[in-house]
mmCIF file of C-alpha atoms and ligand atoms in Angstrom:
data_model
loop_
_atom_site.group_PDB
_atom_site.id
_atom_site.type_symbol
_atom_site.label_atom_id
_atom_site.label_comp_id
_atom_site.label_asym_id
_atom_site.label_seq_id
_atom_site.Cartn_x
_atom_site.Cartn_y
_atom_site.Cartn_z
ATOM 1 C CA UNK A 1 -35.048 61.401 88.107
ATOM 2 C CA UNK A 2 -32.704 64.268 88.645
ATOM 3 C CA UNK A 3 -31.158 65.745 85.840
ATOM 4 C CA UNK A 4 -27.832 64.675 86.426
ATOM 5 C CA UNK A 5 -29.290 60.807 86.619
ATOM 6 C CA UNK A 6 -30.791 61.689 83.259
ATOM 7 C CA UNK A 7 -27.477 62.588 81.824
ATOM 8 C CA UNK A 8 -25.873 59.909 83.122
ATOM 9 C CA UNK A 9 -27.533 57.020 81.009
ATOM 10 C CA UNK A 10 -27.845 59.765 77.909
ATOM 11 C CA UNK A 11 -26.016 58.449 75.022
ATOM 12 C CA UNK A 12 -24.273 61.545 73.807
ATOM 13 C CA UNK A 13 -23.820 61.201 70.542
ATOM 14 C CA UNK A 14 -20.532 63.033 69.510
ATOM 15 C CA UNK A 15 -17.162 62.062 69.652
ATOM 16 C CA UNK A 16 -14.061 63.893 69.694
ATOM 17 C CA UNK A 17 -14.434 66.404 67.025
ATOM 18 C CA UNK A 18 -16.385 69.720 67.365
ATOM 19 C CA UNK A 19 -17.594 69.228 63.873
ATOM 20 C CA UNK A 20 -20.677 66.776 62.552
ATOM 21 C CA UNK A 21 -20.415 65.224 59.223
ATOM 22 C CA UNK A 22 -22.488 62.410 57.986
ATOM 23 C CA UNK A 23 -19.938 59.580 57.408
ATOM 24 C CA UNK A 24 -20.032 55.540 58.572
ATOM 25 C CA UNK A 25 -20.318 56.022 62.270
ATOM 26 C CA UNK A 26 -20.380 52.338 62.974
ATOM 27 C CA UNK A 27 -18.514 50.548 65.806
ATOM 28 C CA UNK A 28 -18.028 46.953 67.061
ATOM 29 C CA UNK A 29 -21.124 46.386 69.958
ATOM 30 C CA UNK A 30 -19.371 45.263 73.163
ATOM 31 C CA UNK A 31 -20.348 43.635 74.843
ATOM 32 C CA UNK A 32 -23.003 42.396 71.990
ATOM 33 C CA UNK A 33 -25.918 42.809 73.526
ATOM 34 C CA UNK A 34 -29.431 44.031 71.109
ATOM 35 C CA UNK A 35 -31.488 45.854 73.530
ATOM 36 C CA UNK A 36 -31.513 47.837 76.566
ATOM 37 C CA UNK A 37 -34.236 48.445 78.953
ATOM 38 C CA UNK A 38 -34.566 51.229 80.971
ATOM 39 C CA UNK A 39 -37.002 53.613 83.493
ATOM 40 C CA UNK A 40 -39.520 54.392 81.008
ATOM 41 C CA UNK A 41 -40.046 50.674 79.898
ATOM 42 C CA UNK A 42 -43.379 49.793 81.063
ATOM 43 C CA UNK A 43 -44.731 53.933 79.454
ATOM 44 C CA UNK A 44 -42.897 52.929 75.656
ATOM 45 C CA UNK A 45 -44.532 49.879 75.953
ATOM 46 C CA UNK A 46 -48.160 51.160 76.484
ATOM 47 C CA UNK A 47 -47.297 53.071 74.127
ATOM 48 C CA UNK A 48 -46.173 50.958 71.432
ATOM 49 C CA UNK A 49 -48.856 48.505 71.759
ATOM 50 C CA UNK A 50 -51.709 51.434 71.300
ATOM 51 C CA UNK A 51 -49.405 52.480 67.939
ATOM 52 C CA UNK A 52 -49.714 49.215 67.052
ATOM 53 C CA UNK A 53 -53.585 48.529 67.597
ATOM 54 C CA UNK A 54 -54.307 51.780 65.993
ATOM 55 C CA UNK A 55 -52.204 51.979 63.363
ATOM 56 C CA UNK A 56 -51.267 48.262 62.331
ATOM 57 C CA UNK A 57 -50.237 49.372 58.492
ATOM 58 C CA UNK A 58 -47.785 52.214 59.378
ATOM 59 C CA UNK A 59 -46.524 50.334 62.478
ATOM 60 C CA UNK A 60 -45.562 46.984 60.722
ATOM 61 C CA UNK A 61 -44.795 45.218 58.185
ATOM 62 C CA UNK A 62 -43.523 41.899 56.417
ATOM 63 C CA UNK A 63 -43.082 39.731 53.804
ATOM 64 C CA UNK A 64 -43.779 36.120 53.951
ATOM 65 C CA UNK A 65 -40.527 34.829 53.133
ATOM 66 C CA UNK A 66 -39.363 36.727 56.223
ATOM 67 C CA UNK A 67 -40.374 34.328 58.689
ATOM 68 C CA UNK A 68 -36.969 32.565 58.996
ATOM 69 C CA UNK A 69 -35.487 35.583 59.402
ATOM 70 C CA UNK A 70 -37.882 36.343 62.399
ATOM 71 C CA UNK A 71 -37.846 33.381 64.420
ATOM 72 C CA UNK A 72 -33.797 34.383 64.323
ATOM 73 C CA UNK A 73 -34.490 37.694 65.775
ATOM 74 C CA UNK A 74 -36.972 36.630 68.269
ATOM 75 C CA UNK A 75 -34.459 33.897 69.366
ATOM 76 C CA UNK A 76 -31.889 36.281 70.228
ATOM 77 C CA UNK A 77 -33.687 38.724 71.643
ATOM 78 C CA UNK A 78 -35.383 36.994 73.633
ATOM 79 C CA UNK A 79 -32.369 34.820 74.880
ATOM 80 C CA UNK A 80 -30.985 38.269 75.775
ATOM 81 C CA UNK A 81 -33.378 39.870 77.762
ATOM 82 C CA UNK A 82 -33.418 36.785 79.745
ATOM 83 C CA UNK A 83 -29.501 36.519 80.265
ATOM 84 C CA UNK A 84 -29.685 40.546 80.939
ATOM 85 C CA UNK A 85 -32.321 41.260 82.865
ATOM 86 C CA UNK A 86 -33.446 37.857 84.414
ATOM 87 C CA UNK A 87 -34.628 39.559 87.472
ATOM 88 C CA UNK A 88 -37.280 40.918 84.473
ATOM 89 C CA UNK A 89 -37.482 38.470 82.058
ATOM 90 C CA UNK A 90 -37.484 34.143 82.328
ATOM 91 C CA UNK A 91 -37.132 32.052 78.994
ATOM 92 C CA UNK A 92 -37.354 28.421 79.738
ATOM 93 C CA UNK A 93 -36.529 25.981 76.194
ATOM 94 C CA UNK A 94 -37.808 22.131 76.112
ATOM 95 C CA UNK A 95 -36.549 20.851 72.816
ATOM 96 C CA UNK A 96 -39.692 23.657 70.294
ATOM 97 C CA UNK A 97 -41.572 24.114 73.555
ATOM 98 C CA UNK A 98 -40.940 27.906 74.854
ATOM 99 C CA UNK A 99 -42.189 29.345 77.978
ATOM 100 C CA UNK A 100 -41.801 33.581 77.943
ATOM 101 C CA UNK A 101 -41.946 35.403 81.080
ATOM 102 C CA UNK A 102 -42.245 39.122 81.403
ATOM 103 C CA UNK A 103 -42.576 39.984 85.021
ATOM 104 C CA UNK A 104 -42.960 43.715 83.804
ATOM 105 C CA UNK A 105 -45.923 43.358 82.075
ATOM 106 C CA UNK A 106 -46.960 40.344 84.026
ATOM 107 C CA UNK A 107 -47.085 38.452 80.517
ATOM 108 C CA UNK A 108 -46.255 34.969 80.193
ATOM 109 C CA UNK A 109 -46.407 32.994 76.568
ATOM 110 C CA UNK A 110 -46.047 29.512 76.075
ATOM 111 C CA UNK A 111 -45.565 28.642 72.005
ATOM 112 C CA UNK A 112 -43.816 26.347 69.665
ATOM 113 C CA UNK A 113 -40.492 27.620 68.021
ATOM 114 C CA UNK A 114 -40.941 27.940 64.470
ATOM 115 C CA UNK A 115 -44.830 27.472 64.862
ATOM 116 C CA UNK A 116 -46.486 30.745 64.216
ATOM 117 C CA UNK A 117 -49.733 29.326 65.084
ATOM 118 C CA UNK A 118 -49.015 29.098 68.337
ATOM 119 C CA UNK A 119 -48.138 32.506 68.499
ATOM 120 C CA UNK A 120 -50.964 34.984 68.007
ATOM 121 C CA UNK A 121 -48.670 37.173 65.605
ATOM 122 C CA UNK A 122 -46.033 37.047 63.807
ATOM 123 C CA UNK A 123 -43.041 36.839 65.561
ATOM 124 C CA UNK A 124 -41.037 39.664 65.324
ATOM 125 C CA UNK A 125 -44.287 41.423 66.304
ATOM 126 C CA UNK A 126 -44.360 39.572 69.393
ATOM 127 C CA UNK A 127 -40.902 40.303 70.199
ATOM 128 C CA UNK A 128 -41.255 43.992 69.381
ATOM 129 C CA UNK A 129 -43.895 44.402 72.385
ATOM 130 C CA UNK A 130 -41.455 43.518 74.523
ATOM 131 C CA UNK A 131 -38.258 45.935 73.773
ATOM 132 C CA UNK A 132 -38.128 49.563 73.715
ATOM 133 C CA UNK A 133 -36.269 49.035 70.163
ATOM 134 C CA UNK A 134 -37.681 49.432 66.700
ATOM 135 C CA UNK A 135 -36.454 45.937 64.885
ATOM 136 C CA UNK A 136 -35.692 46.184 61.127
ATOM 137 C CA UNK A 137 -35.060 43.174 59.112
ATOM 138 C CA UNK A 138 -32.725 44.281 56.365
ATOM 139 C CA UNK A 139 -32.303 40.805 53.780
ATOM 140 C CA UNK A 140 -29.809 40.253 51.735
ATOM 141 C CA UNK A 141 -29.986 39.255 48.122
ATOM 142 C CA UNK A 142 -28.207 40.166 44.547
ATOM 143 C CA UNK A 143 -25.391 42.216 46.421
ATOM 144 C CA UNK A 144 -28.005 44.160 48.051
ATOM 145 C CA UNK A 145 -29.970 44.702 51.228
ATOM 146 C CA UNK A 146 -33.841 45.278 51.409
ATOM 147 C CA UNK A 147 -36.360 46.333 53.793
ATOM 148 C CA UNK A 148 -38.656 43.321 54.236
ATOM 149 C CA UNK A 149 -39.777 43.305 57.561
ATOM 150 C CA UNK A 150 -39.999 45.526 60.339
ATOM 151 C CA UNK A 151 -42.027 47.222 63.590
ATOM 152 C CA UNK A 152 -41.478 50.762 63.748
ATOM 153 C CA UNK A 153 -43.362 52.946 66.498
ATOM 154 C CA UNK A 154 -40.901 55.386 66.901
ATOM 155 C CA UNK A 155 -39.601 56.803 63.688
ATOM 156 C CA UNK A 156 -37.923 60.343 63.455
ATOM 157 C CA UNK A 157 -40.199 61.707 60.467
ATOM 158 C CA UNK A 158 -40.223 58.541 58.155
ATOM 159 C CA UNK A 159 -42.496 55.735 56.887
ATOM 160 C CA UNK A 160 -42.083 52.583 57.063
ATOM 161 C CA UNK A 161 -45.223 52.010 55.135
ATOM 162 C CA UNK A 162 -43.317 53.973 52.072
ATOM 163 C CA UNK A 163 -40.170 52.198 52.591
ATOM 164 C CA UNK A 164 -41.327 48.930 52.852
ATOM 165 C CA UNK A 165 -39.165 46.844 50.501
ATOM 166 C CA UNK A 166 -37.032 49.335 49.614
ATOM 167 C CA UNK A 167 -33.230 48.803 49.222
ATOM 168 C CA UNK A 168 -30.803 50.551 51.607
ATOM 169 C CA UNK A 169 -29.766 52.931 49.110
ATOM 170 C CA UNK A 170 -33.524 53.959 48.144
ATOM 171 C CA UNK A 171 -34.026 54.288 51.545
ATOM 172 C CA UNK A 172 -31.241 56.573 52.524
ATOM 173 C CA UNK A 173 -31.884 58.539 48.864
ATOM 174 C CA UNK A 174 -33.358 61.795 50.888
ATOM 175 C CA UNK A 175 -30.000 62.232 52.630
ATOM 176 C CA UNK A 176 -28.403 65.192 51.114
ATOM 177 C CA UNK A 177 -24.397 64.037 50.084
ATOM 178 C CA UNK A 178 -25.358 60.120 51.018
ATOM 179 C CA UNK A 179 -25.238 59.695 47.148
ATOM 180 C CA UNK A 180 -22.786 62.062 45.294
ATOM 181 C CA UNK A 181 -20.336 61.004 48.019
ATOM 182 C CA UNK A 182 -21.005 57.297 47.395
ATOM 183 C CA UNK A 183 -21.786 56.963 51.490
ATOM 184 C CA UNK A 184 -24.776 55.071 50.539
ATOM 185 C CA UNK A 185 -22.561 52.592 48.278
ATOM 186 C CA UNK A 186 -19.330 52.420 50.891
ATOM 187 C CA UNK A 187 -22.045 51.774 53.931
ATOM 188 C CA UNK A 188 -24.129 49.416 51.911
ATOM 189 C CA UNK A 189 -20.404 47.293 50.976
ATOM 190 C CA UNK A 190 -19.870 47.469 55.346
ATOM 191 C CA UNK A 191 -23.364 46.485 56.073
ATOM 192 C CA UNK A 192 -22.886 43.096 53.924
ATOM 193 C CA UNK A 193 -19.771 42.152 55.646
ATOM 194 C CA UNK A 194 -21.412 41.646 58.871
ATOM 195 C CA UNK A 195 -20.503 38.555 60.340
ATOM 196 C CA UNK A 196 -22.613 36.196 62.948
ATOM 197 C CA UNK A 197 -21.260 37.099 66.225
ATOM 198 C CA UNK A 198 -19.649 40.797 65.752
ATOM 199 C CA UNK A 199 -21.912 43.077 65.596
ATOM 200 C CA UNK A 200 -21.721 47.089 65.241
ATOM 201 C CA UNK A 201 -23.187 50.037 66.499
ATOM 202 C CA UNK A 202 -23.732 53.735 65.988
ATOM 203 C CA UNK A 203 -25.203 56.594 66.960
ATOM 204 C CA UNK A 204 -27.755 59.088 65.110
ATOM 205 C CA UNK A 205 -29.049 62.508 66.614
ATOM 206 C CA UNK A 206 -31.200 65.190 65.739
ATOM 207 C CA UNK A 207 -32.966 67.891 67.830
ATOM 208 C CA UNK A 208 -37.259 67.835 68.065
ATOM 209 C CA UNK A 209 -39.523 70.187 69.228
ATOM 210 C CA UNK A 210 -41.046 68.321 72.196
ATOM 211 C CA UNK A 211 -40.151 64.944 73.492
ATOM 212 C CA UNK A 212 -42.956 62.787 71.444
ATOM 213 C CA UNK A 213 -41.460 59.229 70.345
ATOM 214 C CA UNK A 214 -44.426 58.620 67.565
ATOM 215 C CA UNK A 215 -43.041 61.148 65.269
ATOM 216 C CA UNK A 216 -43.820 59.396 61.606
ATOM 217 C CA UNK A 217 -44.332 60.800 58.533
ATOM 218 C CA UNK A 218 -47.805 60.161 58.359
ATOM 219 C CA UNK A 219 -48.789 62.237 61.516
ATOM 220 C CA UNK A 220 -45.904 65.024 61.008
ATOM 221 C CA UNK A 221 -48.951 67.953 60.715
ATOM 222 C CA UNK A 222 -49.602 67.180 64.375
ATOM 223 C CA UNK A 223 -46.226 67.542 65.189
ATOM 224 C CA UNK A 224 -44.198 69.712 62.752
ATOM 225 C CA UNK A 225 -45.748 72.592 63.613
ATOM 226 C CA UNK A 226 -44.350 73.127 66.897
ATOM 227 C CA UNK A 227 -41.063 74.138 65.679
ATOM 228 C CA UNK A 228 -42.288 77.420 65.033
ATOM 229 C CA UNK A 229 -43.770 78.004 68.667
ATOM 230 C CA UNK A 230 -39.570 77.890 69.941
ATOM 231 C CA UNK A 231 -38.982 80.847 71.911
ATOM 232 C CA UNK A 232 -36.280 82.380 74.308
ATOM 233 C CA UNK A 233 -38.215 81.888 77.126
ATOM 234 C CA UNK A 234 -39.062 77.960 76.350
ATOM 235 C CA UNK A 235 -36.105 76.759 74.484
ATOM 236 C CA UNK A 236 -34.951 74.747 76.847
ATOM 237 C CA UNK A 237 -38.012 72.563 78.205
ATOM 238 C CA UNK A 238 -39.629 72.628 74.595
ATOM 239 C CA UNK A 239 -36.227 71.723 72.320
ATOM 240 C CA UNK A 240 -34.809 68.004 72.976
ATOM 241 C CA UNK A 241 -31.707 66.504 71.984
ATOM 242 C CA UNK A 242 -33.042 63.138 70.330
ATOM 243 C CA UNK A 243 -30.484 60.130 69.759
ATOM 244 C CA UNK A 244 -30.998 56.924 68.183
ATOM 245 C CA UNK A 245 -28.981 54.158 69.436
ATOM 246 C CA UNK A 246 -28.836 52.003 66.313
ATOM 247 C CA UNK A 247 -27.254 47.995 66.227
ATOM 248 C CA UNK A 248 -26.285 45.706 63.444
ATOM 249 C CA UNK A 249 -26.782 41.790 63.970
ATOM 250 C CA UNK A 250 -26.139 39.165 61.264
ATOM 251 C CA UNK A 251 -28.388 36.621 61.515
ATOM 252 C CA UNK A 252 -26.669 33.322 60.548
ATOM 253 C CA UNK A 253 -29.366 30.930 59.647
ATOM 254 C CA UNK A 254 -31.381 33.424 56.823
ATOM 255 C CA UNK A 255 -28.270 35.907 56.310
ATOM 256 C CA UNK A 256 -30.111 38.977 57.111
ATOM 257 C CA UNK A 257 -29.350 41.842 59.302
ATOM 258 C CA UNK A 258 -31.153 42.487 62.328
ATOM 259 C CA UNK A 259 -31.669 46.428 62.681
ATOM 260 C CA UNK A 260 -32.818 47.335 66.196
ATOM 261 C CA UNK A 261 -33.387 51.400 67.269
ATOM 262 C CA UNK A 262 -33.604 52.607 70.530
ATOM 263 C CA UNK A 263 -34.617 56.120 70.740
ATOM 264 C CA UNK A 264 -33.709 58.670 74.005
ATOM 265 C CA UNK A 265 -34.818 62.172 74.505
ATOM 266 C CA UNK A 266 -33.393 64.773 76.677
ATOM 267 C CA UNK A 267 -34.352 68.181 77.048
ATOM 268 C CA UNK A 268 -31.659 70.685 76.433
ATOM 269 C CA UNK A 269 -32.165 72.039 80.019
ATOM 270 C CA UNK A 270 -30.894 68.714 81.247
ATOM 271 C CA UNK A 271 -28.070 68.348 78.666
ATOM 272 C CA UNK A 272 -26.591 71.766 79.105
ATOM 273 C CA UNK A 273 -26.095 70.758 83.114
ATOM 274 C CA UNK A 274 -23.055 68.990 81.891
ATOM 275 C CA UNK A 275 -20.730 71.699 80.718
ATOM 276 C CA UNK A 276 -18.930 69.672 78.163
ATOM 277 C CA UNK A 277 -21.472 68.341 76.184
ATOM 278 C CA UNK A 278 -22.817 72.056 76.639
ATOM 279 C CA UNK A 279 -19.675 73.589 75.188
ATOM 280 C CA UNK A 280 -19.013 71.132 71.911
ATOM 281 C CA UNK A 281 -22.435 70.984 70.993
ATOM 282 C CA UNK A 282 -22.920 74.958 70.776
ATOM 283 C CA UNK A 283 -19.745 74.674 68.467
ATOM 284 C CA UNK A 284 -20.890 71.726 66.331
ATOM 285 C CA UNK A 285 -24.114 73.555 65.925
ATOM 286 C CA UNK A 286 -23.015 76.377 65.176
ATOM 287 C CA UNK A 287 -20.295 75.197 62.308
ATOM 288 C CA UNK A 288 -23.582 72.735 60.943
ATOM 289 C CA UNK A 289 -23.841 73.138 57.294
ATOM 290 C CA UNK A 290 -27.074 74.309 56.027
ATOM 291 C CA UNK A 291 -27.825 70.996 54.275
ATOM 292 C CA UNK A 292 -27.383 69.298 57.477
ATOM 293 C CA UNK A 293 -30.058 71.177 59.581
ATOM 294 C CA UNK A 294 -32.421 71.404 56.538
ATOM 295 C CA UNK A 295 -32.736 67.879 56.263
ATOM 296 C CA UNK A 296 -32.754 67.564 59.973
ATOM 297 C CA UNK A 297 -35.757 69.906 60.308
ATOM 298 C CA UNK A 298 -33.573 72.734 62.875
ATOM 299 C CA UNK A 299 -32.270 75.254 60.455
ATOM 300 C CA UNK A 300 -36.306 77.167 61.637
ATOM 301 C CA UNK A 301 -34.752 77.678 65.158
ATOM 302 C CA UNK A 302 -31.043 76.809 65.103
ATOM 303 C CA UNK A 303 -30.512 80.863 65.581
ATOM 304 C CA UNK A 304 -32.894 80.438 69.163
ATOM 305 C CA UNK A 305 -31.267 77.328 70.458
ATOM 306 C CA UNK A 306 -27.665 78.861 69.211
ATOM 307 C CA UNK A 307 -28.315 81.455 71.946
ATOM 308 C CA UNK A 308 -29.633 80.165 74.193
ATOM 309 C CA UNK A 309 -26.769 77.293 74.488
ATOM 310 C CA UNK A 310 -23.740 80.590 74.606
ATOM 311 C CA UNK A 311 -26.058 82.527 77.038
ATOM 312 C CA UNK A 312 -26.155 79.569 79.442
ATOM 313 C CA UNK A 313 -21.836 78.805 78.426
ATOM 314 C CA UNK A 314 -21.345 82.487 79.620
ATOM 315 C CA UNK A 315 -23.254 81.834 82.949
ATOM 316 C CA UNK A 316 -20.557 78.853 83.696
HETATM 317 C C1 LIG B 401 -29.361 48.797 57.733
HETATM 318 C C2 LIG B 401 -30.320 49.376 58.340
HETATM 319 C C3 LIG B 401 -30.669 50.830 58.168
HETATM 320 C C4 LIG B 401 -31.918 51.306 57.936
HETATM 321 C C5 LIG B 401 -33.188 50.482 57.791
HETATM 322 C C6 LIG B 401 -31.810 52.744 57.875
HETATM 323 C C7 LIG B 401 -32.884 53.587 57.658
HETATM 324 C C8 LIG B 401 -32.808 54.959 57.620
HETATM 325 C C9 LIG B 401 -33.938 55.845 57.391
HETATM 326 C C10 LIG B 401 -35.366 55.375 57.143
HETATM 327 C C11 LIG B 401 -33.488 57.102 57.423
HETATM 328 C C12 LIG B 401 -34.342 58.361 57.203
HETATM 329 C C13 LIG B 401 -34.386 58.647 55.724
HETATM 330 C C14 LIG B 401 -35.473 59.657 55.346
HETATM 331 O O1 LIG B 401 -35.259 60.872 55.544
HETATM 332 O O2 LIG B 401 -36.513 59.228 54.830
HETATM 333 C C15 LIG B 401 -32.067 57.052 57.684
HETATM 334 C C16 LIG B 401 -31.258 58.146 57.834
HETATM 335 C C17 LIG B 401 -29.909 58.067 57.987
HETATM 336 N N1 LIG B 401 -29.143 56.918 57.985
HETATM 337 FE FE1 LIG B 401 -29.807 55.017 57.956
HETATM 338 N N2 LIG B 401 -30.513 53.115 58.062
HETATM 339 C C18 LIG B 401 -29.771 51.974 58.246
HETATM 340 C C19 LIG B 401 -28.424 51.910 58.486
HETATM 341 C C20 LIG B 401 -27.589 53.001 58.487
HETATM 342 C C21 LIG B 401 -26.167 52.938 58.691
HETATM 343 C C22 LIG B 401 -25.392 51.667 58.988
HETATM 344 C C23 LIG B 401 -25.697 54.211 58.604
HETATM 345 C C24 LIG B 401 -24.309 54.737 58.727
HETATM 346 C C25 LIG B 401 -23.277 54.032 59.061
HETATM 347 C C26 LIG B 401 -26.823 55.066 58.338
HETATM 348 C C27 LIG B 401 -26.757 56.423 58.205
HETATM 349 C C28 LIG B 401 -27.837 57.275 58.147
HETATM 350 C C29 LIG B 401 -27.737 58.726 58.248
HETATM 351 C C30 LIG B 401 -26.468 59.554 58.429
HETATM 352 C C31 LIG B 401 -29.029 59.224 58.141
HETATM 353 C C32 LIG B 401 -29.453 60.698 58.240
HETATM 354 C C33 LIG B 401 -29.877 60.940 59.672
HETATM 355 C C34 LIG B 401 -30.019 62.374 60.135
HETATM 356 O O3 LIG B 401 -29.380 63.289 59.643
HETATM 357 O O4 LIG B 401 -30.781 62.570 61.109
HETATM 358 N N3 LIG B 401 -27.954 54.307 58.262
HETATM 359 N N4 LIG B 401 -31.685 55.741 57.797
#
């Protein structure tokens, strides 16, 4: 793919303003769909399934009184990649009989709605295999929202092992301002209005040293060392722009919230083709508080990348 085709489908993650605060991001999803699936489908799916045979415990997770909750998401999401991409993906209903198709994989799985032994996993594990997204289940209970089921191959340097039942606001307690600004409380209030139907979106980015999608906390002294190898010579193939595109579903039936992450790379070679993006990132970078890039993991070669983004402005 040429570099402008990259940058084309990149979700750029800023909006209007040349500064980046942390602050409730979220937008209405239309049109509503969950997932996307693009070029490197079939490679994140190898992937994922090899996280997942390897490393079951840091890869998923549930609790039993999930399962509700699960047949919801699989439901939709699979509903949805058959409406979207049916030149990919057939979904044929009798009454509880399924039939699955993936013509990608050249998978096809017959089961039982709301039987999970006729599934050979649980189902939002079966579902996962087949979208590039992370899915969180997020459950709702005593004014609050908890982490009780997920599959998570891609995280950007956390553990869902450690978070595993956490509540949103444990889980969001390393974020430097999320509490003494009450962001975790205002976002937490937003997150249980979510109605059935309207969904919401946003958009998170950081930068990574490389363009590795398995970047837990568990394995982070395999990759956390390479942001000290950034140079002036290989900023730009070495340093990626990473961007989550993160979406909010209510499920009706069990009230929770379906969490699904879809995570894109692009080197900053690539990005800086397109001279606006170029030109407000260098300023938003530059003006980032120290808090900011700390927690993000950048503030060891913001200085490197700084130049090299207003050598390459000057060359426009
Ligand atoms: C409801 C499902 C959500 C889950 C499961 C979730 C989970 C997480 C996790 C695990 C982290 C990393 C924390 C760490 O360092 O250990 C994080 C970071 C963050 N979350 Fe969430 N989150 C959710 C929703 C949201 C929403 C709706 C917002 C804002 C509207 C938000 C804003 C943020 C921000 C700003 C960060 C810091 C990211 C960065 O600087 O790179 N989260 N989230």
């Amino acid at each position: 793919m040429v570099s402008t085709e990259k940058n084309r489908v990149f979700p750029y993650p800023f909006g209007e303003h040349d500064v980046y605060r942390y602050s409730n991001n979220a937008i209405p999803l239309n049109p509503p769909i969950a997932i996307e699936v693009t070029e490197s489908y079939i490679e994140e799916m190898n992937l994922k399934r090899e996280l997942l045979k390897k490393h079951p415990e840091r890869c998923y997770y549930s609790e039993p009184h999930t399962m509700g909750a699960q047949w919801e998401a699989l439901d939709l999401i699979l509903h949805q990649l058959a409406k979207y991409y049916p030149e990919t993906f057939k979904l044929v209903t009798n009454d509880d009989h399924w039939i699955f198709t993936n013509q990608q994989t050249g998978e096809k799985q017959s089961f039982t709605f709301g039987d999970q032994s006729t599934l050979n996993m649980e189902p939002l594990d079966f579902v996962g295999r087949h979208v590039q997204e992370d899915l969180i289940l997020m459950m709702q209970r005593d004014g609050d929202l908890f982490l009780d089921a997920g599959q998570l191959c891609f995280p950007a340097n956390w553990s869902l092992y450690f978070d595993a039942g956490m509540s949103f606001k444990e889980i969001h307690t390393p974020i430097p301002g999320f509490k003494s600004e009450s962001l975790d409380e205002r976002i937490l209030q937003f997150l249980m209005r979510i109605e059935p139907g309207s969904p919401w979106w946003r958009k998170n980015w950081s930068l990574m040293v490389g363009n590795r999608l398995d970047t837990s906390l568990e394995t982070f002294a395999e990759w956390g060392q390479a942001r000290k190898k950034v140079t002036k010579e290989n900023v730009g193939e070495l340093v990626h722009l990473r961007v989550e595109v993160q979406k909010l579903f209510r499920l009706p039936k069990s009230n929770g919230i379906l969490f699904t992450i879809h995570t894109h790379m692009l080197a900053l070679e690539d990005f800086i083709q397109h001279t606006p993006w170029l030109k407000q990132f260098s300023a938003i970078l530059k003006e980032l508080p120290e808090f900011i890039t700390d927690y993000k993991g950048i503030s060891l070669y913001r200085e490197v990348v700084l130049e090299y983004l207003e050598g390459e402005l000057k060359k426009k």
